[in-house]
Tab-separated table of C-alpha atoms and ligand atoms in Angstrom:
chain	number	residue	atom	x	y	z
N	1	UNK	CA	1.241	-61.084	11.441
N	2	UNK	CA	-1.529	-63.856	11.653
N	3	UNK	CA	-0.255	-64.449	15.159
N	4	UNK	CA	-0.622	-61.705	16.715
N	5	UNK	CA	-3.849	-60.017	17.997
N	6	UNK	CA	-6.573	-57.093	16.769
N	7	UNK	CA	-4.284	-53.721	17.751
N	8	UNK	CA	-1.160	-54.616	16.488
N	9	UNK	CA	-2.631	-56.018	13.536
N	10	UNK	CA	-4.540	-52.523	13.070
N	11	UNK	CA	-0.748	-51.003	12.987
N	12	UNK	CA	1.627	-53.761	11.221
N	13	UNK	CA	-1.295	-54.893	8.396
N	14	UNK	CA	1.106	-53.502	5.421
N	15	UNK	CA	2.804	-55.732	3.519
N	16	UNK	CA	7.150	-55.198	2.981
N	17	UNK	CA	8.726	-52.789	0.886
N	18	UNK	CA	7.813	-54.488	-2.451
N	19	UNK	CA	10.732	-56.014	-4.502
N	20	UNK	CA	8.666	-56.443	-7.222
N	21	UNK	CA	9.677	-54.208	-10.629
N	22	UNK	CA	9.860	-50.014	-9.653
N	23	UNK	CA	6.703	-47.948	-10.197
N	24	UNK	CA	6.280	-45.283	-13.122
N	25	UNK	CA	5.562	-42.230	-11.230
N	26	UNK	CA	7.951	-42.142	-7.979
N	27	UNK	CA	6.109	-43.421	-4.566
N	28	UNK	CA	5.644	-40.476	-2.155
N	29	UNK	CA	7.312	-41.226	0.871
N	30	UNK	CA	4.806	-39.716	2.999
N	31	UNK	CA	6.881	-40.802	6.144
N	32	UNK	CA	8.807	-39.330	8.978
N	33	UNK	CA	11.613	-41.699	9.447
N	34	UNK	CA	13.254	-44.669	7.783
N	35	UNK	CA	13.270	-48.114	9.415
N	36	UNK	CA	16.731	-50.401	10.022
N	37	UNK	CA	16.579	-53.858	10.702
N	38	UNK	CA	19.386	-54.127	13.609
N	39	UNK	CA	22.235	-51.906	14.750
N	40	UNK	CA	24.409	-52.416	12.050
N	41	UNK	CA	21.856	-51.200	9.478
N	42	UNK	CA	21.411	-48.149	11.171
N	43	UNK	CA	25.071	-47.549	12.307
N	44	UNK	CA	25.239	-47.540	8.012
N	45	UNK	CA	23.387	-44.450	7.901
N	46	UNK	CA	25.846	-42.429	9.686
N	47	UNK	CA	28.454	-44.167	7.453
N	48	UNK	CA	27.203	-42.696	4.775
N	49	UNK	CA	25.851	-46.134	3.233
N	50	UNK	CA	22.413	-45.706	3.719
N	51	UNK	CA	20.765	-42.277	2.567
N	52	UNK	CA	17.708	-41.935	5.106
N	53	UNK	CA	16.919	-41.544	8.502
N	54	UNK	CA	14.682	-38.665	9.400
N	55	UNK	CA	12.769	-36.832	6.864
N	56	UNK	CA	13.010	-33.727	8.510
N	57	UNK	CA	17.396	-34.331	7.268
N	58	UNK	CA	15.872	-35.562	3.680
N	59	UNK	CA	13.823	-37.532	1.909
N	60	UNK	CA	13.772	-39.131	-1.539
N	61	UNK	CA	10.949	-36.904	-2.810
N	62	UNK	CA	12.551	-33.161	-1.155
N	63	UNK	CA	15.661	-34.838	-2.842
N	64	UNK	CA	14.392	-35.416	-6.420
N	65	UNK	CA	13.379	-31.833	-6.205
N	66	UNK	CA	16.346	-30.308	-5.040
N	67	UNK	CA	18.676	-32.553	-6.932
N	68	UNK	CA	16.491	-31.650	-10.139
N	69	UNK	CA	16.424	-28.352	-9.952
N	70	UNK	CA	20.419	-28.361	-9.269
N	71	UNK	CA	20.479	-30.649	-12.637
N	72	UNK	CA	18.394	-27.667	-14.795
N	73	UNK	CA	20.631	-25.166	-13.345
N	74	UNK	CA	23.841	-26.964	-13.659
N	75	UNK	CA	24.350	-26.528	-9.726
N	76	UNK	CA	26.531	-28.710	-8.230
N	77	UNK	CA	23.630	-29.633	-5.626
N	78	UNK	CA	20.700	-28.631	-4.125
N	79	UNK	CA	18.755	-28.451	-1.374
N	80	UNK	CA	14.145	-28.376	-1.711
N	81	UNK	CA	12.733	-25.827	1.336
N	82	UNK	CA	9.516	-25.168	2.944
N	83	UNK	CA	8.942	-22.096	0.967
N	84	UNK	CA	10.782	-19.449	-1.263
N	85	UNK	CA	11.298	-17.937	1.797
N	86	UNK	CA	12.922	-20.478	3.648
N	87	UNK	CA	14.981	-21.291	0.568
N	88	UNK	CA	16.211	-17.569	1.071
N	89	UNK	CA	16.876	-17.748	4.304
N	90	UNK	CA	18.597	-20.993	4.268
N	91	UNK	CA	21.119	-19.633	1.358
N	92	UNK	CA	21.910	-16.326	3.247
N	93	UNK	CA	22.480	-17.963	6.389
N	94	UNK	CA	25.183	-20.233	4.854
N	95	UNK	CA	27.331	-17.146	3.720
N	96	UNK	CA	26.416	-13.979	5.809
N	97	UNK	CA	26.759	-14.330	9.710
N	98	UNK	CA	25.870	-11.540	12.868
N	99	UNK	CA	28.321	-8.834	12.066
N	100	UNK	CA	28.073	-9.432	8.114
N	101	UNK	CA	27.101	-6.887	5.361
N	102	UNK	CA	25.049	-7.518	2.269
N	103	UNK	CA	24.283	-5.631	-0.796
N	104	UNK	CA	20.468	-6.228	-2.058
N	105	UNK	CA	18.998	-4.588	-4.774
N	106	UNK	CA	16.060	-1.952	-4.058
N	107	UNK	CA	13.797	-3.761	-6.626
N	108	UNK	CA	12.893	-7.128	-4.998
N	109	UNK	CA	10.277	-9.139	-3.856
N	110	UNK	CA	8.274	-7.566	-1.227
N	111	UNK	CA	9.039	-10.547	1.134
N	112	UNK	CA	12.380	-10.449	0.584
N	113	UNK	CA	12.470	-6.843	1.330
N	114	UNK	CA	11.386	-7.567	4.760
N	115	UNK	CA	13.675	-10.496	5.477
N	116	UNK	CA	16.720	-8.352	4.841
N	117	UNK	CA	15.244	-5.085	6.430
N	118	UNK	CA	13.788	-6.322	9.297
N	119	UNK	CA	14.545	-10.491	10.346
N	120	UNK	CA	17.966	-10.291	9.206
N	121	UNK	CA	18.564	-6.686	10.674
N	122	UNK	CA	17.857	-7.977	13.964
N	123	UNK	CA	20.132	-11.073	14.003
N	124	UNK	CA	22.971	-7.929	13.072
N	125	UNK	CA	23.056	-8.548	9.658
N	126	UNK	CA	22.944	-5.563	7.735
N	127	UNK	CA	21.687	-5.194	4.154
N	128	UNK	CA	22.457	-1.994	2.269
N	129	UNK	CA	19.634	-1.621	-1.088
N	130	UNK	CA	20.593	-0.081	-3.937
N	131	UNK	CA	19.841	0.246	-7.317
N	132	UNK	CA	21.681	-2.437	-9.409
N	133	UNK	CA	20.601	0.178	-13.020
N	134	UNK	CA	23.836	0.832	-12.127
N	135	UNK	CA	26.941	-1.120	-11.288
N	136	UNK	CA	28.915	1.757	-9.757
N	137	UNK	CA	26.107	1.711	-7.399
N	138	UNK	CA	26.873	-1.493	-5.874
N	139	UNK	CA	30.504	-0.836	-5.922
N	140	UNK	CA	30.204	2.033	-3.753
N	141	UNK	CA	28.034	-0.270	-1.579
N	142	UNK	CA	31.202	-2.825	-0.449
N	143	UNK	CA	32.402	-2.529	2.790
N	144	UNK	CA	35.286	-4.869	4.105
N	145	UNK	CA	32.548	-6.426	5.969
N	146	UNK	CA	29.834	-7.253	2.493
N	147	UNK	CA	29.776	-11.264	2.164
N	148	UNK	CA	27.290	-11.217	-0.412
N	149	UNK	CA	25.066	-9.566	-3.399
N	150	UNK	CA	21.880	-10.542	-3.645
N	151	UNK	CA	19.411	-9.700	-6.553
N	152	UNK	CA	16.962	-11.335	-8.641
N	153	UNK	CA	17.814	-11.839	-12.436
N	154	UNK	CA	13.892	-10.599	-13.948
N	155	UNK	CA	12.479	-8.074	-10.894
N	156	UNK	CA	9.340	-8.153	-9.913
N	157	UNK	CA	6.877	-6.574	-10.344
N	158	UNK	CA	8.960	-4.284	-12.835
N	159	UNK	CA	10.591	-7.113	-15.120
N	160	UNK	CA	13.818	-5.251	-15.487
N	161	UNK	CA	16.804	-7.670	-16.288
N	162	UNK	CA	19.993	-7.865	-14.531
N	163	UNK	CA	23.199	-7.422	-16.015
N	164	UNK	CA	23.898	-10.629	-13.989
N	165	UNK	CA	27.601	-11.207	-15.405
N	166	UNK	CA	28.667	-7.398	-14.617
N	167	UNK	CA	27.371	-7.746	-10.650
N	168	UNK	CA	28.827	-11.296	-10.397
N	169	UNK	CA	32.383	-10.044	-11.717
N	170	UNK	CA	32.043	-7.036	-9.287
N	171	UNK	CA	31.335	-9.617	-6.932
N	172	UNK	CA	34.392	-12.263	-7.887
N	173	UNK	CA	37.061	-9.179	-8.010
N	174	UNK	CA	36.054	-8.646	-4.585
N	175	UNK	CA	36.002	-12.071	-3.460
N	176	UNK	CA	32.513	-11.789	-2.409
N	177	UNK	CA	29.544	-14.264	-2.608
N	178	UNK	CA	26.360	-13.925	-4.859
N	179	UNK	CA	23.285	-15.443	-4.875
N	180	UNK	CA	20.257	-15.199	-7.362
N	181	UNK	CA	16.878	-15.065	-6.988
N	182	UNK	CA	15.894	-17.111	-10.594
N	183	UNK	CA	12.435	-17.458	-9.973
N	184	UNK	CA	10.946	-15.538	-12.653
N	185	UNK	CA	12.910	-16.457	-15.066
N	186	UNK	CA	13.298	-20.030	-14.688
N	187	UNK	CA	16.066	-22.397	-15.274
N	188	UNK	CA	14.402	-22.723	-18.760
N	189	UNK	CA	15.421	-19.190	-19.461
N	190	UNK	CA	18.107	-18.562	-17.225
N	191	UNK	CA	20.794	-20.597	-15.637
N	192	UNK	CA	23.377	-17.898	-13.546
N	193	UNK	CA	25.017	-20.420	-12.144
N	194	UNK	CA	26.333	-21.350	-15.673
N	195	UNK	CA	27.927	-17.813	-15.430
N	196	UNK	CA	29.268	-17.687	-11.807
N	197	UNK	CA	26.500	-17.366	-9.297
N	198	UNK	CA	27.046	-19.190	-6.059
N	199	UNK	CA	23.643	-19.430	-5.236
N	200	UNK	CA	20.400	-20.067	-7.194
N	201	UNK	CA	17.277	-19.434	-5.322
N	202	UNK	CA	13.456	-20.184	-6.683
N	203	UNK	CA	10.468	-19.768	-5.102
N	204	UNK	CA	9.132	-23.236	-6.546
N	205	UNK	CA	5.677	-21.589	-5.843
N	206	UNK	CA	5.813	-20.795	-8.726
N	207	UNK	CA	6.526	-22.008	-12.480
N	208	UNK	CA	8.576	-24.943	-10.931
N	209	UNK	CA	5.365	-26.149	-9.495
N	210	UNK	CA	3.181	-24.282	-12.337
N	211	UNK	CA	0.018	-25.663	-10.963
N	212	UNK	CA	-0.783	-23.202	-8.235
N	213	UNK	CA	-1.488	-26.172	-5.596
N	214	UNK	CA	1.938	-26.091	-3.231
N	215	UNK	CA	4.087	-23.703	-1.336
N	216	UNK	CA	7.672	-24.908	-1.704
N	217	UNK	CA	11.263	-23.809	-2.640
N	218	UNK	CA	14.753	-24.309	-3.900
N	219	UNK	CA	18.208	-23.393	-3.366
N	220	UNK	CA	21.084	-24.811	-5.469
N	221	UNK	CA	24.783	-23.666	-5.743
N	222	UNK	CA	27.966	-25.087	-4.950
N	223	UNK	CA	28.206	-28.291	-2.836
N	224	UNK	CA	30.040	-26.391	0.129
N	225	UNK	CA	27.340	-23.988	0.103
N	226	UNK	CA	24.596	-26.397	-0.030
N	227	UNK	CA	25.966	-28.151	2.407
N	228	UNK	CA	26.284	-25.370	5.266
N	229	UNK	CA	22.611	-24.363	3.869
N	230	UNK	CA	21.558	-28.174	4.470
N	231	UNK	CA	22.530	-28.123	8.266
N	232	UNK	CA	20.394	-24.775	7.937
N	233	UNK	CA	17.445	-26.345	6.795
N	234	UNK	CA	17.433	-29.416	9.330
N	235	UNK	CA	18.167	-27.176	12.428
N	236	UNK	CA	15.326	-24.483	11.744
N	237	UNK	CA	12.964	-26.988	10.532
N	238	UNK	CA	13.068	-25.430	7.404
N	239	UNK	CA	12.084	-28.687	5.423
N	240	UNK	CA	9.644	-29.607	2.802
N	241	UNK	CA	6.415	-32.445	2.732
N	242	UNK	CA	7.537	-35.550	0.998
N	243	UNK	CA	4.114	-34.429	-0.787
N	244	UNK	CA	4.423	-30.898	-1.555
N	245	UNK	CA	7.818	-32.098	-2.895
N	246	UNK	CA	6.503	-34.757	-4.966
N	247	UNK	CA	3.498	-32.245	-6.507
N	248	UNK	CA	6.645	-29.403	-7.455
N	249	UNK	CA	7.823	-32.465	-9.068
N	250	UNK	CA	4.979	-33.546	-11.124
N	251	UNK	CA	4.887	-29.930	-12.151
N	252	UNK	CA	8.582	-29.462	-12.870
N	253	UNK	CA	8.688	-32.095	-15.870
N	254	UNK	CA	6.456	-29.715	-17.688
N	255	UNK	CA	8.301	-26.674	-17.247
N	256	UNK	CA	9.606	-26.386	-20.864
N	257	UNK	CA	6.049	-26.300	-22.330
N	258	UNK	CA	4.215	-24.196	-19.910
N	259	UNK	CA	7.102	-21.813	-20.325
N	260	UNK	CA	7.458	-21.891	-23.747
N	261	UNK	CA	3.356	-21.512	-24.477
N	262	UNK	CA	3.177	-18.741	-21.850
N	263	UNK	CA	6.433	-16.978	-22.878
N	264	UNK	CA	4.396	-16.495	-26.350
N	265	UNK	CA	1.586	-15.413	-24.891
N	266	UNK	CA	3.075	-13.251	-23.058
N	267	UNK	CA	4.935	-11.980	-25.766
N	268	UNK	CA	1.435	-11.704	-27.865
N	269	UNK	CA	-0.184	-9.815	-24.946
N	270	UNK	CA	2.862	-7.116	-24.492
N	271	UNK	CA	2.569	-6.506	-27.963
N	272	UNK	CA	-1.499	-6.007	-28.523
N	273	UNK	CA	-1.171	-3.550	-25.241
N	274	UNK	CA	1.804	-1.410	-26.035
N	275	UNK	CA	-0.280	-0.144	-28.452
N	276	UNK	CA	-3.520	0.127	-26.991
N	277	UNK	CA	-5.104	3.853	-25.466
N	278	UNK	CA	-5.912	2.650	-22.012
N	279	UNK	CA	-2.342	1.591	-21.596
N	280	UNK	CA	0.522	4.314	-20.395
N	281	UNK	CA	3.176	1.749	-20.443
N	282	UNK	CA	3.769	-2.253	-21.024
N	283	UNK	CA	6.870	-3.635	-18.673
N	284	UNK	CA	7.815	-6.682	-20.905
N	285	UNK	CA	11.861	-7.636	-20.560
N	286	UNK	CA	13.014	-6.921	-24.460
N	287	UNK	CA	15.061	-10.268	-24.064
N	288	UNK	CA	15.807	-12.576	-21.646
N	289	UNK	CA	16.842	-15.707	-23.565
N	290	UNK	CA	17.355	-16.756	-27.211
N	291	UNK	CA	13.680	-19.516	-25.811
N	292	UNK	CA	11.676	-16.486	-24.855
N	293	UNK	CA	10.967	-13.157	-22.441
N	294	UNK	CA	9.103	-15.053	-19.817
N	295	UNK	CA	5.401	-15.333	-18.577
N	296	UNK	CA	4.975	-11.939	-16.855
N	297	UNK	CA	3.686	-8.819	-18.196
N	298	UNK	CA	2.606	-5.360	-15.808
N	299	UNK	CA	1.150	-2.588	-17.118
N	300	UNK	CA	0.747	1.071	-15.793
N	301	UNK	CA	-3.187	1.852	-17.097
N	302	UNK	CA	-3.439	5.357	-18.545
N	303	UNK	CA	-5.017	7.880	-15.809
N	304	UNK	CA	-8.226	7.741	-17.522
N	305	UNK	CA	-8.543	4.104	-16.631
N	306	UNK	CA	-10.629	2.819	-13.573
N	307	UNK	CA	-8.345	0.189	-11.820
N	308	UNK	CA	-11.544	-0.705	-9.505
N	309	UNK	CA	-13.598	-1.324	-12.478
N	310	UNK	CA	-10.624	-2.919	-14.606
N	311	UNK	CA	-10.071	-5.446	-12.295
N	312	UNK	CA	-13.821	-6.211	-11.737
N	313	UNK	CA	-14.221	-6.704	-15.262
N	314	UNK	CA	-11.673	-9.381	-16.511
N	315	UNK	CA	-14.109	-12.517	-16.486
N	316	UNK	CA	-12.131	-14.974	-16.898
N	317	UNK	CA	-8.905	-13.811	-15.859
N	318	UNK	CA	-8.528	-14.296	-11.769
N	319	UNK	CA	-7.274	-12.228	-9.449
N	320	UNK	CA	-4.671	-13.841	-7.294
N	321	UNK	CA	-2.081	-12.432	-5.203
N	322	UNK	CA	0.432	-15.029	-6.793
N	323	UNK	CA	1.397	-15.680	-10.614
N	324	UNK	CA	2.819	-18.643	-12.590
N	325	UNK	CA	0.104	-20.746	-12.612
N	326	UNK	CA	-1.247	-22.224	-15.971
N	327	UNK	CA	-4.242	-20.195	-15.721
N	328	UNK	CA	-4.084	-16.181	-16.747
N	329	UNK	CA	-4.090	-14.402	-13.445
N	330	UNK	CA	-3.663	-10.613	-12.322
N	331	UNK	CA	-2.328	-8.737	-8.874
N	332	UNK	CA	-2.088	-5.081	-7.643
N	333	UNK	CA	1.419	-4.864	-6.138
N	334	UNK	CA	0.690	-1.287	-4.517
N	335	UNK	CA	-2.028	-3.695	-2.194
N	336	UNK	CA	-0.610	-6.909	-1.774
N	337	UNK	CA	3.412	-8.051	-2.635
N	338	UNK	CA	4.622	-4.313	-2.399
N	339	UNK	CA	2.286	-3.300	0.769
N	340	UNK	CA	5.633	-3.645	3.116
N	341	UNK	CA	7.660	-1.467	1.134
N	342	UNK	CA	7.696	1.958	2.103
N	343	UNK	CA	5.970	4.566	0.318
N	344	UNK	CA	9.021	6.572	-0.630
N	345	UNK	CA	11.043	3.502	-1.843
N	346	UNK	CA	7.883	2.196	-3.410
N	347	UNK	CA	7.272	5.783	-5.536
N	348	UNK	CA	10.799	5.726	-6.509
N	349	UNK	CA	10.513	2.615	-7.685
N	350	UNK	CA	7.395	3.282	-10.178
N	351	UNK	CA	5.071	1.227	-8.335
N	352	UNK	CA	1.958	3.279	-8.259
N	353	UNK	CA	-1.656	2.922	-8.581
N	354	UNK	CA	-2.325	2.518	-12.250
N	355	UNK	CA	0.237	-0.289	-11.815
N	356	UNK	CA	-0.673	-4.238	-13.174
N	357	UNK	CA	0.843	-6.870	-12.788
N	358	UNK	CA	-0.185	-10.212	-15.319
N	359	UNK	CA	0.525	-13.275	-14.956
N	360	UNK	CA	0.231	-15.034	-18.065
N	361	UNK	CA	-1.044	-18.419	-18.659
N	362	UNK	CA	-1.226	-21.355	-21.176
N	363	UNK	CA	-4.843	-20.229	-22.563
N	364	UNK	CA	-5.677	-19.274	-26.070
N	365	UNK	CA	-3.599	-16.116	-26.836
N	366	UNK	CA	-6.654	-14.120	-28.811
N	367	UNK	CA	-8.788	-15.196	-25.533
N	368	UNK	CA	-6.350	-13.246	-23.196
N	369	UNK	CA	-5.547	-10.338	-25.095
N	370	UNK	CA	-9.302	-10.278	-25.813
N	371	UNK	CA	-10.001	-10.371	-21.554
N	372	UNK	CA	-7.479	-7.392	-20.758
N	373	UNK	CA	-9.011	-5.571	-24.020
N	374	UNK	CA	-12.463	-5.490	-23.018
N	375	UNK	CA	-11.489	-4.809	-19.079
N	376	UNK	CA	-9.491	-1.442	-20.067
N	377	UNK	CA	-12.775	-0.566	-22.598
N	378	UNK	CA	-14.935	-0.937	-19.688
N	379	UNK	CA	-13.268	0.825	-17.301
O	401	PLP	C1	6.927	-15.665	-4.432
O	401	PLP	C2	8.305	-15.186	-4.470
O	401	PLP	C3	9.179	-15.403	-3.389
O	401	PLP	C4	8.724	-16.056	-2.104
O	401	PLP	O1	8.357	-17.378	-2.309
O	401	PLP	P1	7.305	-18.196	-1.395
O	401	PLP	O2	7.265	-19.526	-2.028
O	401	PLP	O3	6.011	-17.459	-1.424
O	401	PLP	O4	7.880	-18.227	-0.012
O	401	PLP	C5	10.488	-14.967	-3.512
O	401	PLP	N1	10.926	-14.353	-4.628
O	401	PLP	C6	10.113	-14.125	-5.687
O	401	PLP	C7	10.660	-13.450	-6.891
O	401	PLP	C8	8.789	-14.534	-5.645
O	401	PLP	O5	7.989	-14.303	-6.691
């Protein structure tokens, strides 16, 4: 480099690739593309000898969180996304093509909702929703032309649990995919594809990440699947930061203990409210896994209770229109994930206005149930 002159040097100062011993934490390869040093070295790429090239196609850091998350949920591989959503979108768009019909359940995520009712509806895919309380429900729902079932194994905001084995035997008999939405319960919890599923989505927003700091997600399932989803992902651009992956990551390796101190909490916090007054009615699944119930908790706040003044009174306790973050936060579904839905579907559902939905966090349990306490006494 000494040779050459004042711009170049301002643009090649960085010493090589070091071959000195690796680094603890994994680099963040905060780069677009990889560099070859002739021809031949890049012709190896395409022979399936070297692993990078562009990182909109991958990158080690969107791969250690992919490949991870396939590992915890004994996947066969995965693939790390831009978003929940775009984890979503990638998985149905490797099964379900214009013409296709899909069966989603009527108690989902409000933005999933909308990708099946409206996006998807428009490229002719057709989603039918229905209630998945009942299996014979979803079996009236097949058509010759259904390619998949899609439901999430805890719902949100409601917490009920899936009967995940019945709905992915329906689905088997009839030669049809599935794909779960695992988000809230976590491969800690939960691991469907252990029992069948053919897809495993997470919103990595979430737990996987735990920290509340990046916008990311997963799908993982089997490798043909993952590898039609792949091609998804590079053509719509649907890719993840090297460093949004590599934060998801930091977060993922303490999944276990977040989940299993919240899980108690949580667990501690149901309890203390199913009994209180200003509380009509706790939403807490009664079991989920042998390790826990998982983080989340809603409430529906007797009639007497003020939700204005409940939620202006929780100190402490945030509210945010997410949840899985280490801190203790709260959200009002009717105003802010459930806003799309429509009223009918949304009153049928049981999402009204007395309706709470806690996130719980890895505080001091007497502190929490102490926060929501005083917040229902003052309002
Ligand atoms: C948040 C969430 C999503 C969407 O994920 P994003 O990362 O916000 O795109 C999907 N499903 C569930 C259950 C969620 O909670």
């Amino acid at each position: 480099m000494s040779e050459t002159n004042f711009n170049t040097k301002t643009v090649h100062f960085q010493t090589k690739e070091p071959s000195r011993n690796a680094s603890k934490a994994k680099p963040i390869y905060q780069t677009s593309a990889f560099v070859f040093t002739d021809l031949d070295d890049m012709e190896s790429f395409y022979e399936g000898e070297k692993e990078y090239l562009y990182s909109r196609y991958s990158n080690p850091n969107t791969d250690d969180l992919g490949k991870g998350i396939a590992l915890l949920e004994d996947a066969e591989d995965g693939v790390a996304t831009s978003s929940g959503m775009s984890a979503i979108l990638a998985g149905i768009l490797a099964v379900a093509n214009q013409g296709d019909h899909i069966i989603a359940s009527d108690d989902l995520y409000g933005g999933t909702y909308q990708l099946f009712a409206q996006e998807l509806l428009n490229f002719g895919i057709d989603t039918s929703f229905v209630s998945f309380e009942k299996i014979e429900n979803v079996k009236n729902a097949i058509t010759e032309k259904t390619v998949l079932i899609y439901t999430e194994s805890v719902t949100n905001p409601l917490l009920r649990v899936e009967n995940l084995e019945q709905v992915i035997n329906l689905a088997k008999e009839a030669s049809i995919k599935t794909m779960i939405d695992n988000t809230f319960a976590t491969p800690y919890l939960l691991q469907p594809t252990k029992i069948g599923a053919d897809l495993v989505v997470h919103s990595a927003t979430k737990y996987i990440g735990g920290h509340s700091d990046v916008t990311a997600g997963v799908l993982v399932g089997t490798q043909e699947l993952i590898a039609i989803a792949k091609s998804k992902v590079i053509t719509l651009g649907c890719n993840l930061s090297p460093f949004e992956a590599w934060l998801a990551c930091r977060g993922l390796k303490t999944l276990s203990v977040r989940m299993e101190r919240q899980s108690q909490n949580a667990q501690a916090l149901a309890d203390a409210l199913s009994t209180h007054s200003g509380v009509a009615r706790v939403y807490y699944p009664k079991f989920v896994s042998e390790k826990g119930n998982g983080a989340m908790v809603s409430i529906d706040l007797a009639e007497n209770v003020n939700v204005e003044t409940f939620f202006a009174s929780l100190g402490w306790v945030k509210i945010a229109p997410t949840l899985a973050g280490v801190e203790t936060t709260v959200s009002y579904p009717l105003r802010t994930s459930h806003r799309t839905i429509p009223e009918k579907l949304r009153s049928e559902l049981g999402i009204g206005k007395q309706l709470v939905r806690i996130s719980v966090g890895i505080e001091d349990e007497k502190d929490i149930i102490k926060a929501f306490t005083d917040a229902i006494e003052k309002a």
